[in-house]
Amino acid sequence: MAIEVAKVILKTVQDASGMEERILAGQFTADQVVAVVGKTEGNGGVNDFTRILADQAFRAVLMKHGKRTLEQVKQIPMVWSGGCDGVITPHATVFARNDKTGPKSKDRLVIGAAMSPKILPEDIGRPAMVEKIAEGVRLAMRDAGIDAPEDVHYVQTKTPLLTIDSVRDAHSRGKSVACEVHDSMGVSNGTTALGIAVALGEVRSYRPEEICKNLDLYSSVASCSSGVELDAGQIVLMGNKAGAGGRYRIGHAVMQDAIDIDGIYAAIRNAGLDLPERARAEDLKGRLVNCFMKCEADHRGTLRGRRQIMLDDSDVHHHRHSKAAVGGVAAAAIGDPAVFVSVDAMHQGPQGGGPVIAIVDLGE
C-alpha cells in the first residue's frame, strides 16, 4: 500500500483549504487520508486552542469530501504541535494510503498506527507508561508491515498529560503522581520517548529513577507530543518497506546541538537524496517534502562552549527560544520556513540536540 504525502500551508488558524485542493486535484481522495502532522500558531502550551481549531477544520474537509462516518474520521491520527516561533510557518503534512505497490528492489515509505493501552495519571513518568508505549509501538510496527526496528525512521505520538481533575482521580484511588501538572507535558513526552527507545532496542535497560533524569538515554526517531484530549498513547509510525510502492522514502539522523545544520542534511541523505559534502538548500531541487525535528534548550546552559541564557530568561520561556532558533537553522537548511519543529525533547535525541526526520520524493 503506497503512501502519498503533501505539505500544505495553513493560511489561517482554521484553514484546511490546502488539503482540500490536493483532494480536488486528485492527488489522493479524502478517504485515503490516514494521518496528519501539523504546526499551528498558538502558544504551544496546555491551553493552546489553535490545535483544536485546526483539527476540526481538517476533519470537516474529510467529512465533506469522503464517505467515512464521523466516528471513522475521528479515529484518524492528527498530531498538532502548537507554536510557530521565529520564522516557522503554520502548515500540515498530509499522509494518504492508496492501493499501488512497487518492485521488491525498492523500499518506500509505509505508515502504521496504533493506540497504546490506557495510560493512567499515576503511570506518567513511571515504568508503567514506558511499557505501555513500547507495546503500542510494536503494534504500530505490525500495522505498517515492518519487522526490523532499523527500518523505522519516525515515531510521532500524542499522549495524555496531567490535569487537576486527573490528579484528583489518582488520589481518590490511593495513587500518587510523579510530577506537578505544569511539568507533566514534558514528563509525558519524555516517558513516551523512552518507551519508543525500548521498543526499538535503542535503550536496552533503564532504572525507574532514570526516567526524565538520565538524558543520555534517548531515541533517535521519537517525536512526542502530549495534550488533554486523550487517555492513551496515539502512535503514528513510519519507515521504509520493500515493495511498498509510491514515490516517497523516509530517513533520519540527529542534530547534536541547536545549530547542527549538518544533522539536517544527514537525515535527508539517509532518506535517499544524494547531496554534495557541503550541501545548500538549492541542492535539494524540490525533492524534500518536509523535515520533522525535536529540540530543547541544553540543560547544561552551553552551546559549543558558549554560555546560553535561555534557561535564565524570566520573560520568554526557553521552549520559545529553542524552537525559534532551531526553526531558523532548519529554514535556512531547506530553504523553506514551513518546517515541523517541536520542543519538550527529553529522551528525544542527545542533550541540546534532537532527532531529525526527512521525507523525500524519489520519483516514480
Coordinates of C-alpha atoms in Angstrom, one line a residue, residues 13-356:
V13 CA -5.9 29.1 12.2
Q14 CA -8.9 27.2 10.8
D15 CA -7.8 26.8 7.2
A16 CA -7.7 23.3 5.6
S17 CA -8.0 24.6 2.0
G18 CA -4.6 23.2 1.1
M19 CA -5.6 19.7 1.8
E20 CA -9.0 20.3 0.0
E21 CA -7.1 21.5 -3.0
R22 CA -5.0 18.3 -3.1
I23 CA -8.1 16.2 -2.9
L24 CA -9.9 18.1 -5.7
A25 CA -6.8 17.9 -7.8
G26 CA -6.8 14.1 -7.5
Q27 CA -3.5 13.6 -5.6
F28 CA -5.5 11.5 -3.1
T29 CA -9.1 11.0 -2.0
A30 CA -10.5 12.1 1.3
D31 CA -11.0 8.5 2.3
Q32 CA -7.3 7.7 1.6
V33 CA -6.0 10.1 4.2
V34 CA -4.6 8.2 7.1
A35 CA -2.7 10.8 9.2
V36 CA -1.9 14.5 9.5
V37 CA 1.1 16.1 11.3
G38 CA 1.0 19.9 11.6
K39 CA 2.2 23.1 13.2
T40 CA -0.3 25.7 14.5
E41 CA 0.3 29.3 15.5
G42 CA -0.8 29.3 19.2
N43 CA 1.3 29.4 22.3
G44 CA 2.2 25.7 22.3
G45 CA 1.0 25.3 25.9
V46 CA -1.7 23.3 27.6
N47 CA -4.3 25.9 26.7
D48 CA -3.4 26.2 23.0
F49 CA -6.8 26.1 21.3
T50 CA -5.3 26.6 17.8
R51 CA -4.6 22.8 17.8
I52 CA -8.3 22.1 18.3
L53 CA -9.4 24.6 15.6
A54 CA -7.0 23.2 13.1
D55 CA -8.1 19.6 13.9
Q56 CA -11.7 20.5 13.5
A57 CA -11.1 22.2 10.1
F58 CA -9.1 19.2 8.7
R59 CA -11.7 16.7 9.8
A60 CA -14.5 18.8 8.4
V61 CA -12.9 18.6 4.9
L62 CA -12.5 14.8 5.2
M63 CA -16.2 14.6 6.1
K64 CA -17.2 16.9 3.3
H65 CA -15.4 15.0 0.5
G66 CA -15.3 11.5 1.8
K67 CA -17.7 8.6 2.7
R68 CA -16.4 7.7 6.1
T69 CA -18.6 8.2 9.1
L70 CA -17.9 10.8 11.7
E71 CA -16.7 8.2 14.1
Q72 CA -14.3 6.8 11.5
V73 CA -12.9 10.3 10.7
K74 CA -12.5 11.0 14.4
Q75 CA -10.1 7.9 14.6
I76 CA -7.7 9.3 12.0
P77 CA -4.5 10.3 13.9
M78 CA -3.9 14.0 13.7
V79 CA -0.9 15.4 15.7
W80 CA -0.9 19.2 16.0
S81 CA 2.1 20.9 17.5
G82 CA 1.4 24.5 18.7
G83 CA 3.8 27.4 18.4
C84 CA 5.3 28.9 15.3
D85 CA 8.0 30.9 17.0
G86 CA 10.5 32.8 14.9
V87 CA 10.2 32.1 11.2
I88 CA 8.2 28.9 11.3
T89 CA 5.2 28.9 9.0
P90 CA 1.9 27.2 10.1
H91 CA 1.5 24.1 7.9
A92 CA 0.5 20.5 7.8
T93 CA 1.8 17.3 6.2
V94 CA -0.9 15.0 5.0
F95 CA -0.4 11.3 4.6
A96 CA -2.7 9.2 2.4
R97 CA -2.6 5.5 1.5
N98 CA -3.5 4.0 -1.9
D99 CA -3.5 0.5 -3.4
K100 CA -0.4 0.9 -5.5
T101 CA 2.6 -1.5 -5.0
G102 CA 6.1 -1.4 -6.2
P103 CA 9.1 -3.6 -7.0
K104 CA 10.8 -5.5 -4.2
S105 CA 14.1 -3.9 -5.2
K106 CA 12.9 -0.5 -3.9
D107 CA 11.9 0.3 -0.4
R108 CA 9.5 3.1 0.1
L109 CA 7.5 4.9 2.8
V110 CA 4.9 3.0 4.9
I111 CA 2.8 4.0 7.8
G112 CA 1.3 2.2 10.8
A113 CA -0.9 3.4 13.6
A114 CA -1.9 2.1 16.9
M115 CA -3.2 3.1 20.3
S116 CA -1.4 2.1 23.5
P117 CA -3.3 0.6 26.5
K118 CA -5.0 3.3 28.6
I119 CA -2.4 5.5 30.4
L120 CA -3.5 6.3 34.0
P121 CA -2.4 9.6 35.6
E122 CA -0.2 7.6 38.0
D123 CA 1.6 6.0 35.0
I124 CA 3.0 9.2 33.7
G125 CA 6.7 9.5 34.4
R126 CA 6.9 5.8 35.5
P127 CA 7.8 2.4 34.1
A128 CA 4.1 1.5 33.5
M129 CA 3.9 4.2 30.9
V130 CA 7.2 3.2 29.3
E131 CA 6.0 -0.4 28.9
K132 CA 2.5 0.6 27.6
I133 CA 4.0 2.9 24.9
A134 CA 6.5 0.1 23.9
E135 CA 3.6 -2.2 23.5
G136 CA 1.8 0.3 21.3
V137 CA 4.9 0.9 19.1
R138 CA 5.2 -2.9 18.5
L139 CA 1.5 -2.8 17.4
A140 CA 2.2 0.1 15.0
M141 CA 5.1 -1.7 13.5
R142 CA 2.9 -4.7 12.7
D143 CA 0.3 -2.4 11.3
A144 CA 3.0 -0.9 9.0
G145 CA 4.3 -4.3 8.0
I146 CA 7.7 -3.5 9.4
D147 CA 9.6 -6.3 11.1
A148 CA 13.1 -4.8 11.7
P149 CA 13.5 -1.9 14.1
E150 CA 16.2 -0.4 11.9
D151 CA 13.6 0.2 9.2
V152 CA 11.7 2.5 11.5
H153 CA 12.6 6.2 11.0
Y154 CA 9.9 8.2 12.7
V155 CA 7.5 7.6 15.6
Q156 CA 5.1 10.5 16.2
T157 CA 3.0 10.3 19.3
K158 CA 0.3 12.1 21.3
T159 CA -0.1 11.1 24.9
P160 CA -2.1 12.4 27.9
L161 CA -0.8 14.8 30.5
L162 CA -1.9 15.6 34.0
T163 CA -4.8 17.9 34.8
I164 CA -6.2 19.0 38.2
D165 CA -9.0 16.5 37.6
S166 CA -6.8 13.6 36.7
V167 CA -4.6 14.2 39.7
R168 CA -7.7 14.2 41.9
D169 CA -8.8 11.0 40.3
A170 CA -5.5 9.3 41.1
H171 CA -5.6 10.5 44.7
S172 CA -9.2 9.2 45.1
R173 CA -7.9 5.7 44.2
G174 CA -5.0 6.0 46.7
K175 CA -2.4 6.6 44.0
S176 CA 0.3 9.3 43.7
V177 CA 1.5 11.1 40.6
A178 CA 5.2 11.5 39.5
C179 CA 5.2 15.3 38.9
E180 CA 3.2 18.5 39.1
V181 CA 0.6 19.4 36.5
H182 CA 2.7 22.1 34.9
D183 CA 5.6 19.7 34.4
S184 CA 3.5 16.9 33.0
M185 CA 3.7 17.8 29.4
G186 CA 7.5 17.4 29.3
V187 CA 7.4 14.3 31.5
S188 CA 4.7 12.6 29.4
N189 CA 6.8 13.3 26.3
G190 CA 10.0 12.0 27.8
T191 CA 8.4 8.9 29.2
T192 CA 6.9 8.2 25.9
A193 CA 10.2 8.7 24.1
L194 CA 11.8 6.2 26.4
G195 CA 9.1 3.7 25.6
I196 CA 9.8 4.1 21.9
A197 CA 13.5 3.6 22.5
V198 CA 12.8 0.4 24.5
A199 CA 10.5 -0.9 21.8
L200 CA 13.1 -0.3 19.1
G201 CA 16.1 -1.6 21.0
E202 CA 17.7 1.8 21.2
V203 CA 17.7 1.5 25.0
R204 CA 18.2 -2.0 26.3
S205 CA 17.6 -1.3 30.0
Y206 CA 16.9 1.6 32.4
R207 CA 16.1 2.2 36.0
P208 CA 12.9 3.8 37.1
E209 CA 14.8 6.7 38.6
E210 CA 16.4 7.4 35.2
I211 CA 13.1 8.4 33.6
C212 CA 13.3 12.0 32.5
K213 CA 16.6 12.3 34.5
N214 CA 19.3 10.4 32.6
L215 CA 19.1 12.3 29.3
D216 CA 21.9 10.2 27.8
L217 CA 19.2 7.6 27.2
Y218 CA 17.3 8.6 24.1
S219 CA 15.5 7.6 20.9
S220 CA 16.8 9.0 17.6
V221 CA 13.4 8.6 15.8
A222 CA 10.9 9.8 18.5
S223 CA 8.8 13.0 18.3
C224 CA 6.5 13.1 21.2
S225 CA 3.6 15.5 22.0
S226 CA 1.0 15.5 24.7
G227 CA -2.4 17.0 25.4
V228 CA -5.6 16.8 27.4
E229 CA -7.8 15.3 24.7
L230 CA -7.0 11.6 25.1
D231 CA -6.3 9.0 27.7
A232 CA -4.0 6.6 25.8
G233 CA -0.9 6.9 23.6
Q234 CA -1.8 7.7 19.9
I235 CA 1.1 6.4 17.8
V236 CA 1.9 7.0 14.2
L237 CA 5.0 5.1 13.0
M238 CA 6.8 5.5 9.6
G239 CA 9.5 3.6 8.0
N240 CA 10.6 2.0 4.7
K241 CA 9.4 -1.3 3.3
A242 CA 10.5 -3.2 0.1
G243 CA 7.7 -3.3 -2.5
A244 CA 5.5 -0.7 -0.8
G245 CA 5.3 1.4 -3.9
G246 CA 5.0 5.1 -4.2
R247 CA 7.4 8.0 -4.7
Y248 CA 8.5 8.7 -1.1
R249 CA 11.2 7.5 1.2
I250 CA 12.0 8.4 4.8
G251 CA 15.3 8.7 6.7
H252 CA 16.6 10.1 10.0
A253 CA 19.6 11.5 11.8
V254 CA 20.2 13.6 14.9
M255 CA 21.2 17.2 15.4
Q256 CA 23.9 17.1 18.1
D257 CA 23.0 20.7 19.1
A258 CA 20.7 23.5 18.1
I259 CA 22.9 24.8 15.3
D260 CA 23.9 21.4 13.8
I261 CA 22.8 22.1 10.2
D262 CA 24.8 19.0 9.1
G263 CA 22.5 16.8 11.1
I264 CA 19.6 18.0 8.9
Y265 CA 21.4 17.2 5.7
A266 CA 22.4 13.8 7.1
A267 CA 18.7 12.9 7.6
I268 CA 18.0 14.0 4.0
R269 CA 20.9 11.8 2.7
N270 CA 19.6 8.9 4.9
A271 CA 16.2 9.3 3.2
G272 CA 17.9 8.7 -0.2
L273 CA 18.9 12.1 -1.7
D274 CA 22.5 12.5 -2.9
L275 CA 23.9 15.7 -1.7
P276 CA 27.3 17.3 -2.0
E277 CA 29.6 17.3 1.0
R278 CA 28.8 21.0 1.8
A279 CA 25.1 21.0 0.9
R280 CA 22.8 24.0 0.5
A281 CA 19.1 24.4 0.1
E282 CA 19.4 24.7 -3.7
D283 CA 20.9 21.2 -3.8
L284 CA 17.5 19.7 -2.7
K285 CA 16.0 20.6 -6.1
G286 CA 12.4 20.4 -4.7
R287 CA 12.7 16.8 -3.7
L288 CA 12.4 17.3 0.0
V289 CA 8.7 17.1 1.2
N290 CA 9.4 18.1 4.8
C291 CA 11.6 17.7 7.9
F292 CA 10.4 16.9 11.4
M293 CA 12.5 17.7 14.4
K294 CA 12.6 17.9 18.1
C295 CA 14.7 20.4 20.2
E296 CA 15.3 21.5 23.7
A297 CA 17.4 24.0 25.5
D298 CA 20.6 22.3 26.6
H299 CA 20.2 21.9 30.4
R300 CA 23.9 22.4 30.8
G301 CA 23.5 26.0 29.7
T302 CA 26.1 26.0 27.0
L303 CA 26.3 25.7 23.2
R304 CA 29.7 24.8 21.7
G305 CA 31.4 26.1 24.8
R306 CA 29.5 29.4 24.8
R307 CA 27.2 30.4 27.6
Q308 CA 23.5 30.4 26.9
I309 CA 20.8 32.3 28.8
M310 CA 17.6 30.6 27.5
L311 CA 17.1 28.8 30.9
D312 CA 17.6 32.1 32.8
D313 CA 15.1 34.2 30.9
S314 CA 12.1 35.0 33.0
D315 CA 10.3 36.9 30.2
V316 CA 10.4 34.3 27.4
H317 CA 10.2 30.6 28.1
H318 CA 13.2 28.6 26.9
H319 CA 10.9 26.5 24.7
R320 CA 10.1 29.6 22.6
H321 CA 13.8 30.4 22.4
S322 CA 14.9 26.9 21.3
K323 CA 12.0 26.4 18.9
A324 CA 12.7 29.7 17.1
A325 CA 16.4 29.1 16.9
V326 CA 16.2 25.6 15.5
G327 CA 13.4 26.7 13.2
G328 CA 15.7 29.3 11.8
V329 CA 18.5 26.8 11.2
A330 CA 16.1 24.4 9.6
A331 CA 14.5 27.0 7.3
A332 CA 18.0 28.1 6.1
A333 CA 19.0 24.5 5.5
I334 CA 16.0 23.5 3.4
G335 CA 15.1 26.9 2.0
D336 CA 11.5 26.8 3.4
P337 CA 10.2 28.1 6.8
A338 CA 7.3 25.6 6.7
V339 CA 9.2 23.1 8.8
F340 CA 8.0 21.0 11.8
V341 CA 9.9 21.9 14.9
S342 CA 8.6 20.8 18.3
V343 CA 10.0 21.2 21.8
D344 CA 9.9 19.2 25.1
A345 CA 12.5 16.8 23.8
M346 CA 13.5 14.8 26.9
H347 CA 14.8 11.3 25.8
Q348 CA 14.4 12.5 22.2
G349 CA 17.9 12.9 20.8
P350 CA 21.1 14.0 22.7
Q351 CA 21.0 16.8 25.2
G352 CA 20.7 20.1 23.5
G353 CA 20.0 18.4 20.1
G354 CA 17.3 16.2 18.8
P355 CA 16.0 13.8 16.1
V356 CA 15.6 15.0 12.5

